[in-house]
Amino acid sequence: MNGMRWSSCLAVLLVFVGPVGGRVAAQQGAVAGRVVNATTLAPVPQARIRVVGGGPPAEVRSESDGSFELRLEAGLYDILVEAGDFAPARFDRVAVSPGQTTTRNLPLESQGYRLAGFIVTASRGTVETEITAPSSSHSVRRQEIVERPASSPVEHLRASPGVDIGTLGIQSSNVVVRGFNNIFSGALHMMADYRLAGLPALRVNYLHFLPSNDEDIERIEVVLGPGSALYGPNTANGVVHLIQRSPLDESGTTASLGFGERSAFQGMFRSAHRVNDRFAVKLSGHFFRGREWSHVDSTEVRAALEADADLAGCVADRELRGLSVQEAEAACRRIGRRDNDARRYGVEARGDWRFSDRGALVGTYGLSGVTGIELTGLGAAQIRNWITQFVQGRFTYDRWSVQGYVNFNDSKEAFLLRDGTPLFDRSSLGVIQIQNGFSLAGGRQDFTYGFDHFSTRPVSRGTIYGDYEGDNDIREWGLYLQSKTAISSRIDLIAAGRVDSHSILPDRIFSPRLALVIQPTEDHAFRLAYNQAFSTPTALNHFLDLGAGFAGGELGSLGYSTRAFGTGRDGVVWQNADGTLRGMRSPFNPAGRGQLLPVDQPTLWQMGLEATQRASPLPSDILAVLQGLRPEGSEVDILYLDVNRSSEGPRPLSTLDLPDLPPLRETDTESFEAGWTGVFDNALRVSLDVYYRKLNDFVSPLVVETPLLYLDGDGLERWLGSAYVPARVRDLMDRLGLGVEAATAQATAEAATLVPGLSAGMAQLPLGVTSSDVPQMANGGADLIATYRNVGDLDLWGADATLQWLLGDRWTLGATYSHVSKKWFPIEGSSPLALNAPADKATLGLAYRDAARGMNGAVRLRYTGPYPFLSTDFAGTRCIPDAPVNEFQEDCIDAYALLDLTLGYRIPGTAASLQLGVTNLLDTRYRSFVGAPETGRLAMLRVRYQFF
């Protein structure tokens, strides 16, 4: 951004923050209350309470019971509270009215709490500390969230141990824990205020689709490792939970505006109001706009050129796939037309009724709209105002917790950029959850039990689920019980079990959990845990039926297309009972690309002749002779080519091992973990976790299953050399009346040039692609079928380490390191499976906060090691030993180190603060996924204003 533009932005900000505060009257009033420990509510004596903004200096000390009274002239004041081992706390815009006393309790966080705060996600609503939780846990506090201007909430997770983030653009990203990321990942259990936050049916975790904003978020809790015993399906890789502030606990109005590079503009607000001491409401909203980093997808470019060159052919192809003429024309005209403008907005309304000290009722509605480019397994998709909504009701009383919510999708205008075909999604997810607990033996024995029900209804009007539409609903339920036994005052034993049922899977699933937490001192704890968790296939895994346009490279120009296909309820059969293939489809079939053909030499020979005619037509009399020939199996071999291993070249069909595709099963994850967390002198916290994971029946990303079919060139030349001359001699004698010698001479001369050229040319062409007689496949064309498969068992081990060191009242040093033992896994008979995440990553950060002067700053270095990446045809696998090298493979993801900067300053005499956030300060170009753009620096300057 040039100097003039930055000056203009700053001028707008200064107008926005206009001065407030100061004295509004010459009459005196007072602020009175108690200074208390925020964790225990115990009084804090001898705390120093002083004015740091809004009026002349004034100061008092709290009494032995924590009480204080500070007499001031009427006005709005910024008050700082300091006490011993507590972190300084600043309370801004405290109102003093003339002749009245404002009652305000001032909670202080102890240094110990800053190092080991509460977390509710590790034990599903049961309050634990990060030290004593049975799982490795970490939280991002509100102070860190408020201080860092961010284009999306995912930015606040970048320094969290064990978290892998794939950056897809200026606002889009995929988040997982401990690896196994993907183009379209739903591996992580993502929640927002106890509600599943992934997109319904698609189950992809896009934090930028959430309607809430940074002003809403109280903290972000991260639980590493599996948690199915409590949370149910799809928690094998951990949980990330965004917990929001209640309007009862914090009322007032805050707004912010931000400007930045790449034409970034951001606005957000939160306004919470107490109707009375029991009831409060909140309304919040945000808007973001920016410009994506550019990226060129060669497949998109080629498809756009071909559509422009043959619009009629493109339209005809889309009509065959079920589009109307108007829809087909629109699809063909928008292929490859990227719009790099990224936008999103969100609004959320919430009401909290605390009907007693033991219970509350919370109702929330949220809506968001997103425009931009999102990467899918079939290439990038252009979305325009994709709407997500939710309605949630949550009731709590003592340990009873009952909630119900529904998440909705409305894709509006969305389409695949490689194909132009629309993506329509109006899916929904309905959830009912009930939980309760009780204690026995004076609290030494505690039980938590509950019930969950999930109902997923995928709706796409055939654009995503094809012929599976209407028969693709998924229903799940689960029952769980957790026991926590205090073996002694220092040892807790946690045991849990869960039973789940899934309407597509044949068997019920049992998930056990066993953990031992040993706490030799208050500030140290050791964890030993065994977990068995599971992940169920998504609606896409089961019922995806989506064409993705012409295949990449030369295959597309020949007429081959790519199609993503789920396994359905019954799986896919590729072979007959005798081991022969069910059939093939060919783009050279005059009767239509979708017709299922037998896999034999005569059929492939006819497809080869058709291909030859399209490229270089033969004389009609010669073509007629060739069409009358019929090669037998013993004369010409059929070859196959696995597109995932195309550098190995075609191999004899007799060596093909193409097992049928059974219906997908759940992936079971067994995990053994040992961890330790310790706090030293209320200043230094260290955590170390080591784990081993075994994943059984792992579900692969989309991988092309169907091989291409060829005729062997050498055999073809030998057979054709012996078959052509006799057939041509008979033709010349019958049709032209030539004698035997003349006909033989002419036929022999023709064969000398025709046979070698025709054989060599035909041998280079894939003449068909393996297919099946599954009814849904009949509606496509010559499709390379990309699908999912349970690929077997995988295992790996890893470690996560965290350090947080409070260097006095103002400075904090933080560091994390994570390691996994494997970045890729060999899969027998298929391409390797990539972790799609680095083996090593680390962060090192230094933060400064001066509450009295209203200043803060932080610098953070992030290192990410190199790794291979593989998801459908997004393949960066050249660093894998013996990996195939062909036009589909790219270089692996390179290592990169990024420097981030945050600065903040509260403007004296105002209710405003300026905040600067710079991600990738040195503008290092990097990518974290194949198919994603190379990203650089993003700097944003934001002003935050508290109205009251």
PDB file of C-alpha atoms in Angstrom, residues 95-285:
ATOM      1  CA  ALA A  95     -18.288   5.416  34.747  1.00  0.00           C
ATOM      2  CA  VAL A  96     -18.488   7.682  37.798  1.00  0.00           C
ATOM      3  CA  SER A  97     -21.756   9.602  38.234  1.00  0.00           C
ATOM      4  CA  PRO A  98     -22.055  12.808  40.313  1.00  0.00           C
ATOM      5  CA  GLY A  99     -23.041  12.122  43.891  1.00  0.00           C
ATOM      6  CA  GLN A 100     -23.213   8.346  43.340  1.00  0.00           C
ATOM      7  CA  THR A 101     -21.034   5.307  43.983  1.00  0.00           C
ATOM      8  CA  THR A 102     -20.345   2.909  41.101  1.00  0.00           C
ATOM      9  CA  THR A 103     -20.015  -0.648  42.372  1.00  0.00           C
ATOM     10  CA  ARG A 104     -17.403  -2.604  40.455  1.00  0.00           C
ATOM     11  CA  ASN A 105     -15.583  -5.751  41.542  1.00  0.00           C
ATOM     12  CA  LEU A 106     -12.104  -6.047  40.054  1.00  0.00           C
ATOM     13  CA  PRO A 107     -10.979  -9.656  39.351  1.00  0.00           C
ATOM     14  CA  LEU A 108      -7.273 -10.399  38.962  1.00  0.00           C
ATOM     15  CA  GLU A 109      -5.737 -13.402  37.270  1.00  0.00           C
ATOM     16  CA  SER A 110      -2.909 -15.016  39.181  1.00  0.00           C
ATOM     17  CA  GLN A 111       0.306 -15.783  37.338  1.00  0.00           C
ATOM     18  CA  GLY A 112      -0.491 -19.448  37.947  1.00  0.00           C
ATOM     19  CA  TYR A 113      -3.843 -19.101  36.209  1.00  0.00           C
ATOM     20  CA  ARG A 114      -2.162 -17.455  33.225  1.00  0.00           C
ATOM     21  CA  LEU A 115       0.002 -20.551  32.961  1.00  0.00           C
ATOM     22  CA  ALA A 116      -2.683 -23.175  33.717  1.00  0.00           C
ATOM     23  CA  GLY A 117      -6.091 -21.739  32.972  1.00  0.00           C
ATOM     24  CA  PHE A 118      -9.374 -23.586  32.953  1.00  0.00           C
ATOM     25  CA  ILE A 119     -10.438 -25.745  30.026  1.00  0.00           C
ATOM     26  CA  VAL A 120     -13.845 -27.387  29.506  1.00  0.00           C
ATOM     27  CA  THR A 121     -13.298 -29.199  26.209  1.00  0.00           C
ATOM     28  CA  ALA A 122     -10.989 -31.973  27.428  1.00  0.00           C
ATOM     29  CA  SER A 123     -13.758 -33.565  29.517  1.00  0.00           C
ATOM     30  CA  ARG A 124     -16.822 -32.274  27.666  1.00  0.00           C
ATOM     31  CA  GLY A 125     -18.110 -29.489  29.904  1.00  0.00           C
ATOM     32  CA  THR A 126     -16.350 -30.604  33.094  1.00  0.00           C
ATOM     33  CA  VAL A 127     -14.009 -27.883  34.278  1.00  0.00           C
ATOM     34  CA  GLU A 128     -10.341 -28.907  34.328  1.00  0.00           C
ATOM     35  CA  THR A 129      -7.074 -27.012  34.280  1.00  0.00           C
ATOM     36  CA  GLU A 130      -4.652 -27.396  31.413  1.00  0.00           C
ATOM     37  CA  ILE A 131      -2.336 -29.100  33.905  1.00  0.00           C
ATOM     38  CA  THR A 132      -4.770 -31.711  35.238  1.00  0.00           C
ATOM     39  CA  ALA A 133      -6.820 -32.400  32.092  1.00  0.00           C
ATOM     40  CA  PRO A 134      -6.594 -36.058  30.974  1.00  0.00           C
ATOM     41  CA  SER A 135      -5.604 -34.965  27.446  1.00  0.00           C
ATOM     42  CA  SER A 136      -2.904 -32.633  26.225  1.00  0.00           C
ATOM     43  CA  SER A 137      -4.652 -29.251  26.110  1.00  0.00           C
ATOM     44  CA  HIS A 138      -3.874 -25.704  25.128  1.00  0.00           C
ATOM     45  CA  SER A 139      -5.903 -22.516  24.966  1.00  0.00           C
ATOM     46  CA  VAL A 140      -5.589 -19.189  23.191  1.00  0.00           C
ATOM     47  CA  ARG A 141      -6.746 -16.480  25.612  1.00  0.00           C
ATOM     48  CA  ARG A 142      -8.944 -13.519  24.864  1.00  0.00           C
ATOM     49  CA  GLN A 143      -6.127 -11.029  25.353  1.00  0.00           C
ATOM     50  CA  GLU A 144      -4.124 -12.636  22.552  1.00  0.00           C
ATOM     51  CA  ILE A 145      -7.184 -12.731  20.281  1.00  0.00           C
ATOM     52  CA  VAL A 146      -8.104  -9.080  20.811  1.00  0.00           C
ATOM     53  CA  GLU A 147      -4.557  -7.842  20.297  1.00  0.00           C
ATOM     54  CA  ARG A 148      -3.950  -9.545  16.932  1.00  0.00           C
ATOM     55  CA  PRO A 149      -5.749  -8.203  13.829  1.00  0.00           C
ATOM     56  CA  ALA A 150      -6.549 -11.305  11.788  1.00  0.00           C
ATOM     57  CA  SER A 151      -8.222 -12.023   8.468  1.00  0.00           C
ATOM     58  CA  SER A 152      -9.912 -15.105   9.990  1.00  0.00           C
ATOM     59  CA  PRO A 153     -10.056 -16.832  13.399  1.00  0.00           C
ATOM     60  CA  VAL A 154      -7.628 -19.516  12.255  1.00  0.00           C
ATOM     61  CA  GLU A 155      -4.768 -17.002  12.525  1.00  0.00           C
ATOM     62  CA  HIS A 156      -4.986 -17.249  16.316  1.00  0.00           C
ATOM     63  CA  LEU A 157      -4.050 -20.954  16.157  1.00  0.00           C
ATOM     64  CA  ARG A 158      -0.767 -20.581  14.296  1.00  0.00           C
ATOM     65  CA  ALA A 159       1.370 -20.828  17.446  1.00  0.00           C
ATOM     66  CA  SER A 160      -0.580 -23.723  18.968  1.00  0.00           C
ATOM     67  CA  PRO A 161       1.376 -26.971  19.418  1.00  0.00           C
ATOM     68  CA  GLY A 162       0.354 -29.886  17.233  1.00  0.00           C
ATOM     69  CA  VAL A 163      -1.882 -27.792  14.976  1.00  0.00           C
ATOM     70  CA  ASP A 164      -1.342 -27.984  11.196  1.00  0.00           C
ATOM     71  CA  ILE A 165      -2.808 -25.210   9.053  1.00  0.00           C
ATOM     72  CA  GLY A 166      -3.018 -25.372   5.287  1.00  0.00           C
ATOM     73  CA  THR A 167      -3.336 -21.822   3.959  1.00  0.00           C
ATOM     74  CA  LEU A 168      -5.526 -21.732   0.851  1.00  0.00           C
ATOM     75  CA  GLY A 169      -5.873 -17.963   0.442  1.00  0.00           C
ATOM     76  CA  ILE A 170      -6.340 -14.665   2.196  1.00  0.00           C
ATOM     77  CA  GLN A 171      -9.240 -15.989   4.277  1.00  0.00           C
ATOM     78  CA  SER A 172      -9.493 -19.716   3.561  1.00  0.00           C
ATOM     79  CA  SER A 173      -7.565 -22.495   5.301  1.00  0.00           C
ATOM     80  CA  ASN A 174      -7.817 -26.109   6.450  1.00  0.00           C
ATOM     81  CA  VAL A 175      -6.971 -26.999  10.047  1.00  0.00           C
ATOM     82  CA  VAL A 176      -6.108 -30.397  11.517  1.00  0.00           C
ATOM     83  CA  VAL A 177      -4.255 -31.647  14.576  1.00  0.00           C
ATOM     84  CA  ARG A 178      -1.196 -33.893  14.295  1.00  0.00           C
ATOM     85  CA  GLY A 179      -1.327 -34.285  10.542  1.00  0.00           C
ATOM     86  CA  PHE A 180      -3.483 -36.015   7.914  1.00  0.00           C
ATOM     87  CA  ASN A 181      -4.553 -32.742   6.346  1.00  0.00           C
ATOM     88  CA  ASN A 182      -6.332 -32.693   3.017  1.00  0.00           C
ATOM     89  CA  ILE A 183      -7.695 -30.420   0.321  1.00  0.00           C
ATOM     90  CA  PHE A 184     -11.198 -30.762   1.740  1.00  0.00           C
ATOM     91  CA  SER A 185     -10.588 -31.827   5.313  1.00  0.00           C
ATOM     92  CA  GLY A 186     -13.091 -32.608   8.031  1.00  0.00           C
ATOM     93  CA  ALA A 187     -10.720 -34.708  10.133  1.00  0.00           C
ATOM     94  CA  LEU A 188     -10.780 -32.269  13.055  1.00  0.00           C
ATOM     95  CA  HIS A 189     -13.732 -32.002  15.437  1.00  0.00           C
ATOM     96  CA  MET A 190     -14.401 -28.245  15.194  1.00  0.00           C
ATOM     97  CA  MET A 191     -16.874 -26.619  17.570  1.00  0.00           C
ATOM     98  CA  ALA A 192     -18.161 -23.126  18.264  1.00  0.00           C
ATOM     99  CA  ASP A 193     -19.917 -22.697  21.601  1.00  0.00           C
ATOM    100  CA  TYR A 194     -20.552 -26.456  21.935  1.00  0.00           C
ATOM    101  CA  ARG A 195     -21.937 -26.635  18.366  1.00  0.00           C
ATOM    102  CA  LEU A 196     -20.343 -28.502  15.454  1.00  0.00           C
ATOM    103  CA  ALA A 197     -18.887 -25.803  13.217  1.00  0.00           C
ATOM    104  CA  GLY A 198     -18.164 -27.757  10.000  1.00  0.00           C
ATOM    105  CA  LEU A 199     -20.333 -27.339   6.924  1.00  0.00           C
ATOM    106  CA  PRO A 200     -23.312 -29.757   6.986  1.00  0.00           C
ATOM    107  CA  ALA A 201     -22.872 -32.962   4.959  1.00  0.00           C
ATOM    108  CA  LEU A 202     -19.579 -31.738   3.480  1.00  0.00           C
ATOM    109  CA  ARG A 203     -18.098 -31.746   6.999  1.00  0.00           C
ATOM    110  CA  VAL A 204     -15.259 -29.483   5.937  1.00  0.00           C
ATOM    111  CA  ASN A 205     -13.804 -27.229   8.629  1.00  0.00           C
ATOM    112  CA  TYR A 206     -13.762 -23.645   7.398  1.00  0.00           C
ATOM    113  CA  LEU A 207     -13.403 -21.254  10.322  1.00  0.00           C
ATOM    114  CA  HIS A 208     -13.980 -18.272   8.050  1.00  0.00           C
ATOM    115  CA  PHE A 209     -17.562 -19.505   7.513  1.00  0.00           C
ATOM    116  CA  LEU A 210     -18.388 -18.829  11.180  1.00  0.00           C
ATOM    117  CA  PRO A 211     -20.657 -15.807  11.797  1.00  0.00           C
ATOM    118  CA  SER A 212     -18.904 -14.871  15.050  1.00  0.00           C
ATOM    119  CA  ASN A 213     -15.907 -12.552  15.152  1.00  0.00           C
ATOM    120  CA  ASP A 214     -12.911 -11.843  17.376  1.00  0.00           C
ATOM    121  CA  GLU A 215     -15.006  -9.636  19.678  1.00  0.00           C
ATOM    122  CA  ASP A 216     -17.245 -12.645  20.434  1.00  0.00           C
ATOM    123  CA  ILE A 217     -14.527 -15.140  21.308  1.00  0.00           C
ATOM    124  CA  GLU A 218     -13.575 -15.628  24.953  1.00  0.00           C
ATOM    125  CA  ARG A 219     -10.916 -18.264  24.190  1.00  0.00           C
ATOM    126  CA  ILE A 220     -10.041 -21.056  21.789  1.00  0.00           C
ATOM    127  CA  GLU A 221      -9.402 -24.446  23.357  1.00  0.00           C
ATOM    128  CA  VAL A 222      -7.309 -27.086  21.599  1.00  0.00           C
ATOM    129  CA  VAL A 223      -7.336 -30.714  22.733  1.00  0.00           C
ATOM    130  CA  LEU A 224      -4.732 -32.923  21.091  1.00  0.00           C
ATOM    131  CA  GLY A 225      -5.431 -36.575  20.466  1.00  0.00           C
ATOM    132  CA  PRO A 226      -8.575 -38.681  20.144  1.00  0.00           C
ATOM    133  CA  GLY A 227     -11.748 -38.050  22.124  1.00  0.00           C
ATOM    134  CA  SER A 228     -14.474 -40.288  20.695  1.00  0.00           C
ATOM    135  CA  ALA A 229     -15.398 -41.705  24.083  1.00  0.00           C
ATOM    136  CA  LEU A 230     -16.998 -38.384  24.986  1.00  0.00           C
ATOM    137  CA  TYR A 231     -17.564 -36.460  21.764  1.00  0.00           C
ATOM    138  CA  GLY A 232     -18.415 -39.327  19.476  1.00  0.00           C
ATOM    139  CA  PRO A 233     -17.517 -39.744  15.831  1.00  0.00           C
ATOM    140  CA  ASN A 234     -14.804 -37.763  14.070  1.00  0.00           C
ATOM    141  CA  THR A 235     -12.769 -36.731  17.088  1.00  0.00           C
ATOM    142  CA  ALA A 236      -9.882 -39.126  16.439  1.00  0.00           C
ATOM    143  CA  ASN A 237      -7.550 -36.233  15.653  1.00  0.00           C
ATOM    144  CA  GLY A 238      -8.511 -33.841  18.428  1.00  0.00           C
ATOM    145  CA  VAL A 239     -10.894 -30.979  19.104  1.00  0.00           C
ATOM    146  CA  VAL A 240     -10.745 -27.233  18.514  1.00  0.00           C
ATOM    147  CA  HIS A 241     -13.438 -25.305  20.368  1.00  0.00           C
ATOM    148  CA  LEU A 242     -14.221 -21.585  20.054  1.00  0.00           C
ATOM    149  CA  ILE A 243     -15.952 -20.462  23.254  1.00  0.00           C
ATOM    150  CA  GLN A 244     -17.816 -17.165  23.213  1.00  0.00           C
ATOM    151  CA  ARG A 245     -18.490 -14.519  25.849  1.00  0.00           C
ATOM    152  CA  SER A 246     -21.859 -14.384  27.546  1.00  0.00           C
ATOM    153  CA  PRO A 247     -23.613 -10.988  27.374  1.00  0.00           C
ATOM    154  CA  LEU A 248     -24.386 -11.434  31.081  1.00  0.00           C
ATOM    155  CA  ASP A 249     -20.705 -11.612  31.942  1.00  0.00           C
ATOM    156  CA  GLU A 250     -19.552  -8.763  29.749  1.00  0.00           C
ATOM    157  CA  SER A 251     -21.876  -6.089  28.430  1.00  0.00           C
ATOM    158  CA  GLY A 252     -21.103  -2.986  26.393  1.00  0.00           C
ATOM    159  CA  THR A 253     -20.430  -2.117  22.787  1.00  0.00           C
ATOM    160  CA  THR A 254     -17.134  -2.480  20.937  1.00  0.00           C
ATOM    161  CA  ALA A 255     -16.434  -1.800  17.278  1.00  0.00           C
ATOM    162  CA  SER A 256     -13.361  -1.876  15.090  1.00  0.00           C
ATOM    163  CA  LEU A 257     -12.293  -0.952  11.591  1.00  0.00           C
ATOM    164  CA  GLY A 258      -9.200  -2.219   9.825  1.00  0.00           C
ATOM    165  CA  PHE A 259      -7.343  -1.590   6.572  1.00  0.00           C
ATOM    166  CA  GLY A 260      -4.476  -3.498   5.046  1.00  0.00           C
ATOM    167  CA  GLU A 261      -2.539  -4.815   2.128  1.00  0.00           C
ATOM    168  CA  ARG A 262      -4.207  -6.644  -0.737  1.00  0.00           C
ATOM    169  CA  SER A 263      -7.095  -4.156  -0.535  1.00  0.00           C
ATOM    170  CA  ALA A 264      -8.076  -5.614   2.818  1.00  0.00           C
ATOM    171  CA  PHE A 265     -10.868  -3.958   4.772  1.00  0.00           C
ATOM    172  CA  GLN A 266     -12.399  -5.325   7.937  1.00  0.00           C
ATOM    173  CA  GLY A 267     -15.136  -4.163  10.260  1.00  0.00           C
ATOM    174  CA  MET A 268     -16.635  -5.853  13.298  1.00  0.00           C
ATOM    175  CA  PHE A 269     -18.778  -5.018  16.294  1.00  0.00           C
ATOM    176  CA  ARG A 270     -20.283  -6.574  19.399  1.00  0.00           C
ATOM    177  CA  SER A 271     -23.055  -4.947  21.413  1.00  0.00           C
ATOM    178  CA  ALA A 272     -24.224  -6.681  24.596  1.00  0.00           C
ATOM    179  CA  HIS A 273     -26.904  -5.295  26.928  1.00  0.00           C
ATOM    180  CA  ARG A 274     -28.204  -6.430  30.292  1.00  0.00           C
ATOM    181  CA  VAL A 275     -31.955  -6.172  30.562  1.00  0.00           C
ATOM    182  CA  ASN A 276     -31.596  -7.092  34.230  1.00  0.00           C
ATOM    183  CA  ASP A 277     -29.269  -9.156  36.394  1.00  0.00           C
ATOM    184  CA  ARG A 278     -30.697 -12.370  34.958  1.00  0.00           C
ATOM    185  CA  PHE A 279     -31.202 -11.643  31.274  1.00  0.00           C
ATOM    186  CA  ALA A 280     -28.968 -10.138  28.588  1.00  0.00           C
ATOM    187  CA  VAL A 281     -28.814 -10.000  24.806  1.00  0.00           C
ATOM    188  CA  LYS A 282     -26.023  -9.648  22.298  1.00  0.00           C
ATOM    189  CA  LEU A 283     -25.776  -8.678  18.638  1.00  0.00           C
ATOM    190  CA  SER A 284     -22.514  -8.943  16.748  1.00  0.00           C
ATOM    191  CA  GLY A 285     -21.385  -8.747  13.169  1.00  0.00           C
TER     192      GLY A 285
END
